[in-house]
mmCIF file of C-alpha atoms in Angstrom:
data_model
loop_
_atom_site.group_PDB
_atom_site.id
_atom_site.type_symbol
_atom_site.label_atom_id
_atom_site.label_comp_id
_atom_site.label_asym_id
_atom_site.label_seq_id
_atom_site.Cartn_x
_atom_site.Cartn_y
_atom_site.Cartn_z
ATOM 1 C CA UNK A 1344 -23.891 11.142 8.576
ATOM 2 C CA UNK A 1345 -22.529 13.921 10.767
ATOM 3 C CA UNK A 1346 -22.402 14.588 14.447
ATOM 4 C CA UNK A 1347 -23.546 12.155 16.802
ATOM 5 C CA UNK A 1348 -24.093 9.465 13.486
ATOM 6 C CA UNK A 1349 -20.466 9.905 13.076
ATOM 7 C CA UNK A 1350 -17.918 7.790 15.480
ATOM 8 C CA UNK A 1351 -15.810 10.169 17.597
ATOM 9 C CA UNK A 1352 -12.222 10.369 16.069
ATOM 10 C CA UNK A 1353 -10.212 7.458 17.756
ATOM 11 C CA UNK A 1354 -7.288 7.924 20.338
ATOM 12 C CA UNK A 1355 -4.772 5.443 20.063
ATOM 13 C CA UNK A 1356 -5.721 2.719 22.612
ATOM 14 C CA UNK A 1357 -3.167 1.995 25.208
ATOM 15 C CA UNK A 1358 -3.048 -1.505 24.660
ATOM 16 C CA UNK A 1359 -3.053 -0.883 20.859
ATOM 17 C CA UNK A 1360 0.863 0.336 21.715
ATOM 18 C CA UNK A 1361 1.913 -2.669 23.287
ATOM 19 C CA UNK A 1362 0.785 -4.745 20.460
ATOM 20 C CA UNK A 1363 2.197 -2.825 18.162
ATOM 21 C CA UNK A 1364 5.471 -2.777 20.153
ATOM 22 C CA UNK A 1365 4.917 -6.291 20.894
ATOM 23 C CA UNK A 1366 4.405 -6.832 17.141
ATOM 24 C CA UNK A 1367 7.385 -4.955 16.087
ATOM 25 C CA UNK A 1368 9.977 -6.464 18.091
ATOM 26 C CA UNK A 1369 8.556 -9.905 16.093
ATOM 27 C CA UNK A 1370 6.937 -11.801 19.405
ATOM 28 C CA UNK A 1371 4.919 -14.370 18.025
ATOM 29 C CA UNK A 1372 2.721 -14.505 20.635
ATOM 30 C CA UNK A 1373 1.144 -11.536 19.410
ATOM 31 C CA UNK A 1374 -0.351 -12.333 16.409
ATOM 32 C CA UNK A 1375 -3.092 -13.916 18.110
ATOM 33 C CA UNK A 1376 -4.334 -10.889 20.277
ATOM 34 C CA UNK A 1377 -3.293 -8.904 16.408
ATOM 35 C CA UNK A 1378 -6.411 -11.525 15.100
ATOM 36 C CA UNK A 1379 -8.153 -10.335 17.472
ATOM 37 C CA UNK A 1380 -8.125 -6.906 17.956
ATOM 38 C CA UNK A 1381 -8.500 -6.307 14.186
ATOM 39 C CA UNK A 1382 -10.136 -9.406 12.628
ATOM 40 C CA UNK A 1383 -13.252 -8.759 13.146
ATOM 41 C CA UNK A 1384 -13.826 -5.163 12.102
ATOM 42 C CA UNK A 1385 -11.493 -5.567 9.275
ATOM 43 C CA UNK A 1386 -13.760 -8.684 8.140
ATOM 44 C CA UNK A 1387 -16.988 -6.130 8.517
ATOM 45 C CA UNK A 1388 -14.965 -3.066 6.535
ATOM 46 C CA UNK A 1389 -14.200 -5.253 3.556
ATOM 47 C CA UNK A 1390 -17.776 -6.876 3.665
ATOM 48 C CA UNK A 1391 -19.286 -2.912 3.331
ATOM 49 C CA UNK A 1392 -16.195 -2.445 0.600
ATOM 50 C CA UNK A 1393 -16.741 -5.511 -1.443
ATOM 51 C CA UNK A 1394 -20.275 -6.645 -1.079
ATOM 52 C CA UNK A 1395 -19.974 -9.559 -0.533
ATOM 53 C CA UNK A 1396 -18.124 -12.247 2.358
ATOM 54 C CA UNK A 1397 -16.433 -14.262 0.345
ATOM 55 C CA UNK A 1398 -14.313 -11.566 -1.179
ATOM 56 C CA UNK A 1399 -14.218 -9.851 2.501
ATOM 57 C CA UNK A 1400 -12.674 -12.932 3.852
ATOM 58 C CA UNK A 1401 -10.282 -13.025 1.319
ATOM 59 C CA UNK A 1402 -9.355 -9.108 1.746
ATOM 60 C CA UNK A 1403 -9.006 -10.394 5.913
ATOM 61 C CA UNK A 1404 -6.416 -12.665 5.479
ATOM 62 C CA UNK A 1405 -4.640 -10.889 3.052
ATOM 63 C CA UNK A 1406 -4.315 -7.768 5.009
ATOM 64 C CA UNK A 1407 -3.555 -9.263 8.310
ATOM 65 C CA UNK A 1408 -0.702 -11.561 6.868
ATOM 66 C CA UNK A 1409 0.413 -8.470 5.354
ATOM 67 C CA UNK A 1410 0.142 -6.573 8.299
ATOM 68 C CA UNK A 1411 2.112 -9.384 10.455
ATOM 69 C CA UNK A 1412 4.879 -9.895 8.170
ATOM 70 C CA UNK A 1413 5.231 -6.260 7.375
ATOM 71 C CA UNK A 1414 5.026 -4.614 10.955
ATOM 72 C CA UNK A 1415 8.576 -4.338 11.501
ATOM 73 C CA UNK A 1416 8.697 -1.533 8.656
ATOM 74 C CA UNK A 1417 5.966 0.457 10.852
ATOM 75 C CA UNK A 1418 8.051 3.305 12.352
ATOM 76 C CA UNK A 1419 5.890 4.839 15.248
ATOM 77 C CA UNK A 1420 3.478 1.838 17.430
ATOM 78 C CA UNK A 1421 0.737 4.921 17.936
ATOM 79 C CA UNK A 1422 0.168 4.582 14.138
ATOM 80 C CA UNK A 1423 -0.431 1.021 13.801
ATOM 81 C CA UNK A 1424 -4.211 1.683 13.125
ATOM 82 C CA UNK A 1425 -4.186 3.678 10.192
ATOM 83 C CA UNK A 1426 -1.019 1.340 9.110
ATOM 84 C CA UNK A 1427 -3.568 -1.417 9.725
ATOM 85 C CA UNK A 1428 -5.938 -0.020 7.281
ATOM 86 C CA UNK A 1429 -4.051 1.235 4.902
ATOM 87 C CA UNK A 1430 -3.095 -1.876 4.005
ATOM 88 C CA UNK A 1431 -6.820 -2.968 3.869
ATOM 89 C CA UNK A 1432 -8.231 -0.445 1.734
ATOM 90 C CA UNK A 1433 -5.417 -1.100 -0.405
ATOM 91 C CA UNK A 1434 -6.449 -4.701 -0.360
ATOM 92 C CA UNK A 1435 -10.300 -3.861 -0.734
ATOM 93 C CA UNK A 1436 -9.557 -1.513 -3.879
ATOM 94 C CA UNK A 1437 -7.572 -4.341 -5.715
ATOM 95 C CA UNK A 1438 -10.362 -6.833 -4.626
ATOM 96 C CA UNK A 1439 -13.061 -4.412 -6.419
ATOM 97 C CA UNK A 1440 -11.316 -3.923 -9.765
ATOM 98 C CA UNK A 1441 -10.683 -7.938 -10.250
ATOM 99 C CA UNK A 1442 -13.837 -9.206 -8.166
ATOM 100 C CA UNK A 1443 -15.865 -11.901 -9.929
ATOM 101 C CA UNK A 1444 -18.808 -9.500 -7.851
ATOM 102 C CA UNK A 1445 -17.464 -6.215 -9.263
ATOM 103 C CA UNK A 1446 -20.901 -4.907 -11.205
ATOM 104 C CA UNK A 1447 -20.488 -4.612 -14.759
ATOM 105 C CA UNK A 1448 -21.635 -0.273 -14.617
ATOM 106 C CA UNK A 1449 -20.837 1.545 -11.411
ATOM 107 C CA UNK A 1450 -23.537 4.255 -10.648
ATOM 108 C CA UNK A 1451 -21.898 7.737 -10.989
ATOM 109 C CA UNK A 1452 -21.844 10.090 -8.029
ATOM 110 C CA UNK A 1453 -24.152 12.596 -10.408
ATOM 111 C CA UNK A 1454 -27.034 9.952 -10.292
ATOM 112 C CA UNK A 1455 -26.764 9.454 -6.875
ATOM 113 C CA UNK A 1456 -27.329 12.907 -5.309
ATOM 114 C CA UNK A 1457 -30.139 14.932 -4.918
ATOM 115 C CA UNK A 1458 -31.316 17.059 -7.452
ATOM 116 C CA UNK A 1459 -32.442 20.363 -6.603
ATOM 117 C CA UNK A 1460 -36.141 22.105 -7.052
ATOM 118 C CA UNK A 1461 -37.505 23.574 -10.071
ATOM 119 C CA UNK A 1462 -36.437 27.326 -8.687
ATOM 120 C CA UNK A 1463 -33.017 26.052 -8.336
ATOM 121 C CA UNK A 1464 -33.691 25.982 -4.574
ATOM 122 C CA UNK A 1465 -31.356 22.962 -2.409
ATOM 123 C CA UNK A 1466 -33.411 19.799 -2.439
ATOM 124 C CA UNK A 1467 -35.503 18.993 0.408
ATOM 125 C CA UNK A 1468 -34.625 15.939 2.264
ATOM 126 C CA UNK A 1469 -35.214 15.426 5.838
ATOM 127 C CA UNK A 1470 -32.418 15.337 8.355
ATOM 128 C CA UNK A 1471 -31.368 12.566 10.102
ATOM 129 C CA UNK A 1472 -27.427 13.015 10.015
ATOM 130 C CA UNK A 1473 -27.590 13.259 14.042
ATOM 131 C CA UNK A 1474 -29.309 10.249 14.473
ATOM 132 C CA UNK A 1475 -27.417 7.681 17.286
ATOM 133 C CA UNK A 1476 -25.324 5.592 15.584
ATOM 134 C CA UNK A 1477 -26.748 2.444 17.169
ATOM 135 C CA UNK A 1478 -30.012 3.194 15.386
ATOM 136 C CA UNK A 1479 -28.052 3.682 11.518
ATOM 137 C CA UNK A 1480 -26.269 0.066 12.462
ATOM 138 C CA UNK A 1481 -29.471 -2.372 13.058
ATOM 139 C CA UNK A 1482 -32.718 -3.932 11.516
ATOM 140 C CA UNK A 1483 -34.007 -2.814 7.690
ATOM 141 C CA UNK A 1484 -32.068 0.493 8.437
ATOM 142 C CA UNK A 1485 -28.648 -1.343 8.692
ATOM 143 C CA UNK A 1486 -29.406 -2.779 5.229
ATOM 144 C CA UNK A 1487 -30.998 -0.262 3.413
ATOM 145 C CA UNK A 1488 -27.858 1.917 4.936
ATOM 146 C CA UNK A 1489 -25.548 -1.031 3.158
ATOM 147 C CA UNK A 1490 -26.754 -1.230 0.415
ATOM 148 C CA UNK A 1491 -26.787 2.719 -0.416
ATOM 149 C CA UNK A 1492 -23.471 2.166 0.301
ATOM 150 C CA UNK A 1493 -22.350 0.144 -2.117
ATOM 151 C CA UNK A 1494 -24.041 1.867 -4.899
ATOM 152 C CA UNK A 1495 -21.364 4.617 -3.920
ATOM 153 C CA UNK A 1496 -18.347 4.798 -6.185
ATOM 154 C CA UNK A 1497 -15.391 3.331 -4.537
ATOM 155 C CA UNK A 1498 -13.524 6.367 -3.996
ATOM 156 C CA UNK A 1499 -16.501 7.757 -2.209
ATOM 157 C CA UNK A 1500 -17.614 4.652 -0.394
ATOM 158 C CA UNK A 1501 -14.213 3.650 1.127
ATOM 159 C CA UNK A 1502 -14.070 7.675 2.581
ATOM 160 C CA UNK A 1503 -17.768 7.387 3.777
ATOM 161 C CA UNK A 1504 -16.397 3.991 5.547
ATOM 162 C CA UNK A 1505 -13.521 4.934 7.102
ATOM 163 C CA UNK A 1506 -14.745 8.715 8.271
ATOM 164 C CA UNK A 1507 -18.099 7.528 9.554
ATOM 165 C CA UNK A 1508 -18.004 3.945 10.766
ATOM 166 C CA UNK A 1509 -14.304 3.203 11.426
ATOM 167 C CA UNK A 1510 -14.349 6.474 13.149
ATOM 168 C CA UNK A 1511 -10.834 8.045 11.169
ATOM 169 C CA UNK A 1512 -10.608 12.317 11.871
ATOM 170 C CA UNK A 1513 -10.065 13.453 8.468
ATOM 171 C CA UNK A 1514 -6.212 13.732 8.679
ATOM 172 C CA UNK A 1515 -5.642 9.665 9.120
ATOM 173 C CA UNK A 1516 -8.837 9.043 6.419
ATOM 174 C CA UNK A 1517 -6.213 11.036 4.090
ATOM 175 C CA UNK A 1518 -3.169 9.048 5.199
ATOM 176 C CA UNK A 1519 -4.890 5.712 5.001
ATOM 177 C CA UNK A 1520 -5.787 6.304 1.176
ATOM 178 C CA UNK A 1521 -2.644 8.355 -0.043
ATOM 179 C CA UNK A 1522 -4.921 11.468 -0.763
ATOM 180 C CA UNK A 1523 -4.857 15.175 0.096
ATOM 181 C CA UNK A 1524 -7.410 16.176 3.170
ATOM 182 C CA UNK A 1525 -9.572 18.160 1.159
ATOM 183 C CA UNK A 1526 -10.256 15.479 -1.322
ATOM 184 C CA UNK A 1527 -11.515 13.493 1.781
ATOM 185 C CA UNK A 1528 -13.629 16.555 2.726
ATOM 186 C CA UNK A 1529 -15.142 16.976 -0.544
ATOM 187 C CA UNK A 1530 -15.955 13.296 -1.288
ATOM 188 C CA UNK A 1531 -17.143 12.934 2.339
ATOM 189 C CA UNK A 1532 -19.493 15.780 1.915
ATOM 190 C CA UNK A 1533 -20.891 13.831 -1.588
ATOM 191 C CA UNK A 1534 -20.996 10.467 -0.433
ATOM 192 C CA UNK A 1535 -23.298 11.712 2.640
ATOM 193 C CA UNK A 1536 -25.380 13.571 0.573
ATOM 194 C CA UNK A 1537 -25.971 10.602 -2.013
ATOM 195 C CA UNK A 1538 -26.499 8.436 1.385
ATOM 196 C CA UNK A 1539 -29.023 10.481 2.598
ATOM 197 C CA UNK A 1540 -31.312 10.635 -1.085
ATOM 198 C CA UNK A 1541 -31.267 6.788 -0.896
ATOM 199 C CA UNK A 1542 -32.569 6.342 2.756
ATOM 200 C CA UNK A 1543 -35.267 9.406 2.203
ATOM 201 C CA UNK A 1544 -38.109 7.149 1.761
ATOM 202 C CA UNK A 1545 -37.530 5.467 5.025
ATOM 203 C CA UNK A 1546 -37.043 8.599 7.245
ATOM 204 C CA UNK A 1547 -39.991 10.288 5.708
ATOM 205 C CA UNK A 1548 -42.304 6.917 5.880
ATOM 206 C CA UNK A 1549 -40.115 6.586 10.112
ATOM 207 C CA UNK A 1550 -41.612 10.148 10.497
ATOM 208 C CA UNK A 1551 -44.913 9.838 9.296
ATOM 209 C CA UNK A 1552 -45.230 6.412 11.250
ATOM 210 C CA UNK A 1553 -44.300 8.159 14.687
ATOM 211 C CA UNK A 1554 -45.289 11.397 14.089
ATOM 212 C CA UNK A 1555 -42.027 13.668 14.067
ATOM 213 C CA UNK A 1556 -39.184 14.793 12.057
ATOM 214 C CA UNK A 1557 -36.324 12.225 12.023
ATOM 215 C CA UNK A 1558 -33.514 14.272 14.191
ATOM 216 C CA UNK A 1559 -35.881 16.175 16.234
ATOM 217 C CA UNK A 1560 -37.091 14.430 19.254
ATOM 218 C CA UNK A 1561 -34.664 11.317 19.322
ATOM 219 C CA UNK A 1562 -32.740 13.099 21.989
ATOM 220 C CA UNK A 1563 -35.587 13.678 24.560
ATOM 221 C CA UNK A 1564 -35.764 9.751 24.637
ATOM 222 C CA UNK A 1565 -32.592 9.171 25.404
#
């Protein structure tokens, strides 16, 4: 999911400082606006990381009474997002290993990716990594795009997460999970290329239903 399926790497928000300034100084007026600001994307992070609510819910509160009591530690207010969710995929990844929903196999990466033609030659699957982003988050698409998700691996779903729809540049994705950048590069580069074997069938039956290559002529209707 590169290029415009990708979020744009985030700026730090303005009003992001003054929370986390606001946060830091220990006002507790701002743990409300905190809730807000974060609560719901963290909820919708740990429901793609977990699978399921009930365990996302669980990963919410944890990480945003965490976050609250723990704030005053944070050293520079421009990094409370990454601080945010580093303390949420750290949540998420302790959820997974003792989750009642944690699958009893996890599908390795290897049966997951595409396999290449008889000649050796790279597999053919159709493009659709510049599709708008709006389209990859509704209807069957949003769920079929789920669910390949969760088949990942952890390691490569919680990169594929935070690079593509949390919107983290590489540098923060690495600081978030405690990793060197070009481990994020190269499990990045899997992950999408297991994502996009599991959602062939729909882009090739989407192209033969409208009569064009997904990622060709999106743009001109735009």
């Amino acid at each position: 999911m590169r290029g415009r399926a990708a979020c744009y790497d985030r700026r730090v928000d303005p009003s992001d400082l003054q929370l986390a300034r606001s946060l830091m100084a220990g006002d507790p007026a701002a743990f409300e606006p905190f809730v807000d600001r974060f609560g719901p994307r963290l909820l919708d992070f740990g429901r793609r990381m977990c699978g399921h609510r009930e365990d996302a819910e669980e990963v919410l509160q944890e990480t945003l009474l965490k976050a609250y009591t723990s704030v005053k530690n944070l050293r520079e207010p421009a990094a409370l997002q990454t601080w945010v969710y580093r303390v949420a995929a750290n949540a998420c990844l302790r959820m997974r290993r003792r989750g009642k929903f944690e699958p009893a196999r996890e599908i390795s990466l290897d049966d997951l990716l595409p396999r290449p033609g008889p000649g050796g030659e790279p597999p053919a699957i159709p493009d659709w990594s510049d599709l708008p982003l709006d389209r990859l988050l509704r209807g069957e698409l949003a769920q079929r795009l789920d669910r390949a998700i969760l088949e990942l691996p952890e390691d490569y779903r919680i990169v594929v997460l935070l690079r593509d729809l949390e919107g983290f540049d590489t540098r923060s994705t690495a600081e978030i999970l405690g990793v060197a950048e070009g481990l994020v590069k190269v499990r990045l580069h899997r992950a999408r290329l297991a994502l996009r074997r599991a959602l062939e069938s729909y882009f090739v039956r989407d192209a033969k239903g409208t009569g064009t290559a997904p990622g060709k002529d999106h743009d001109r209707a735009r």
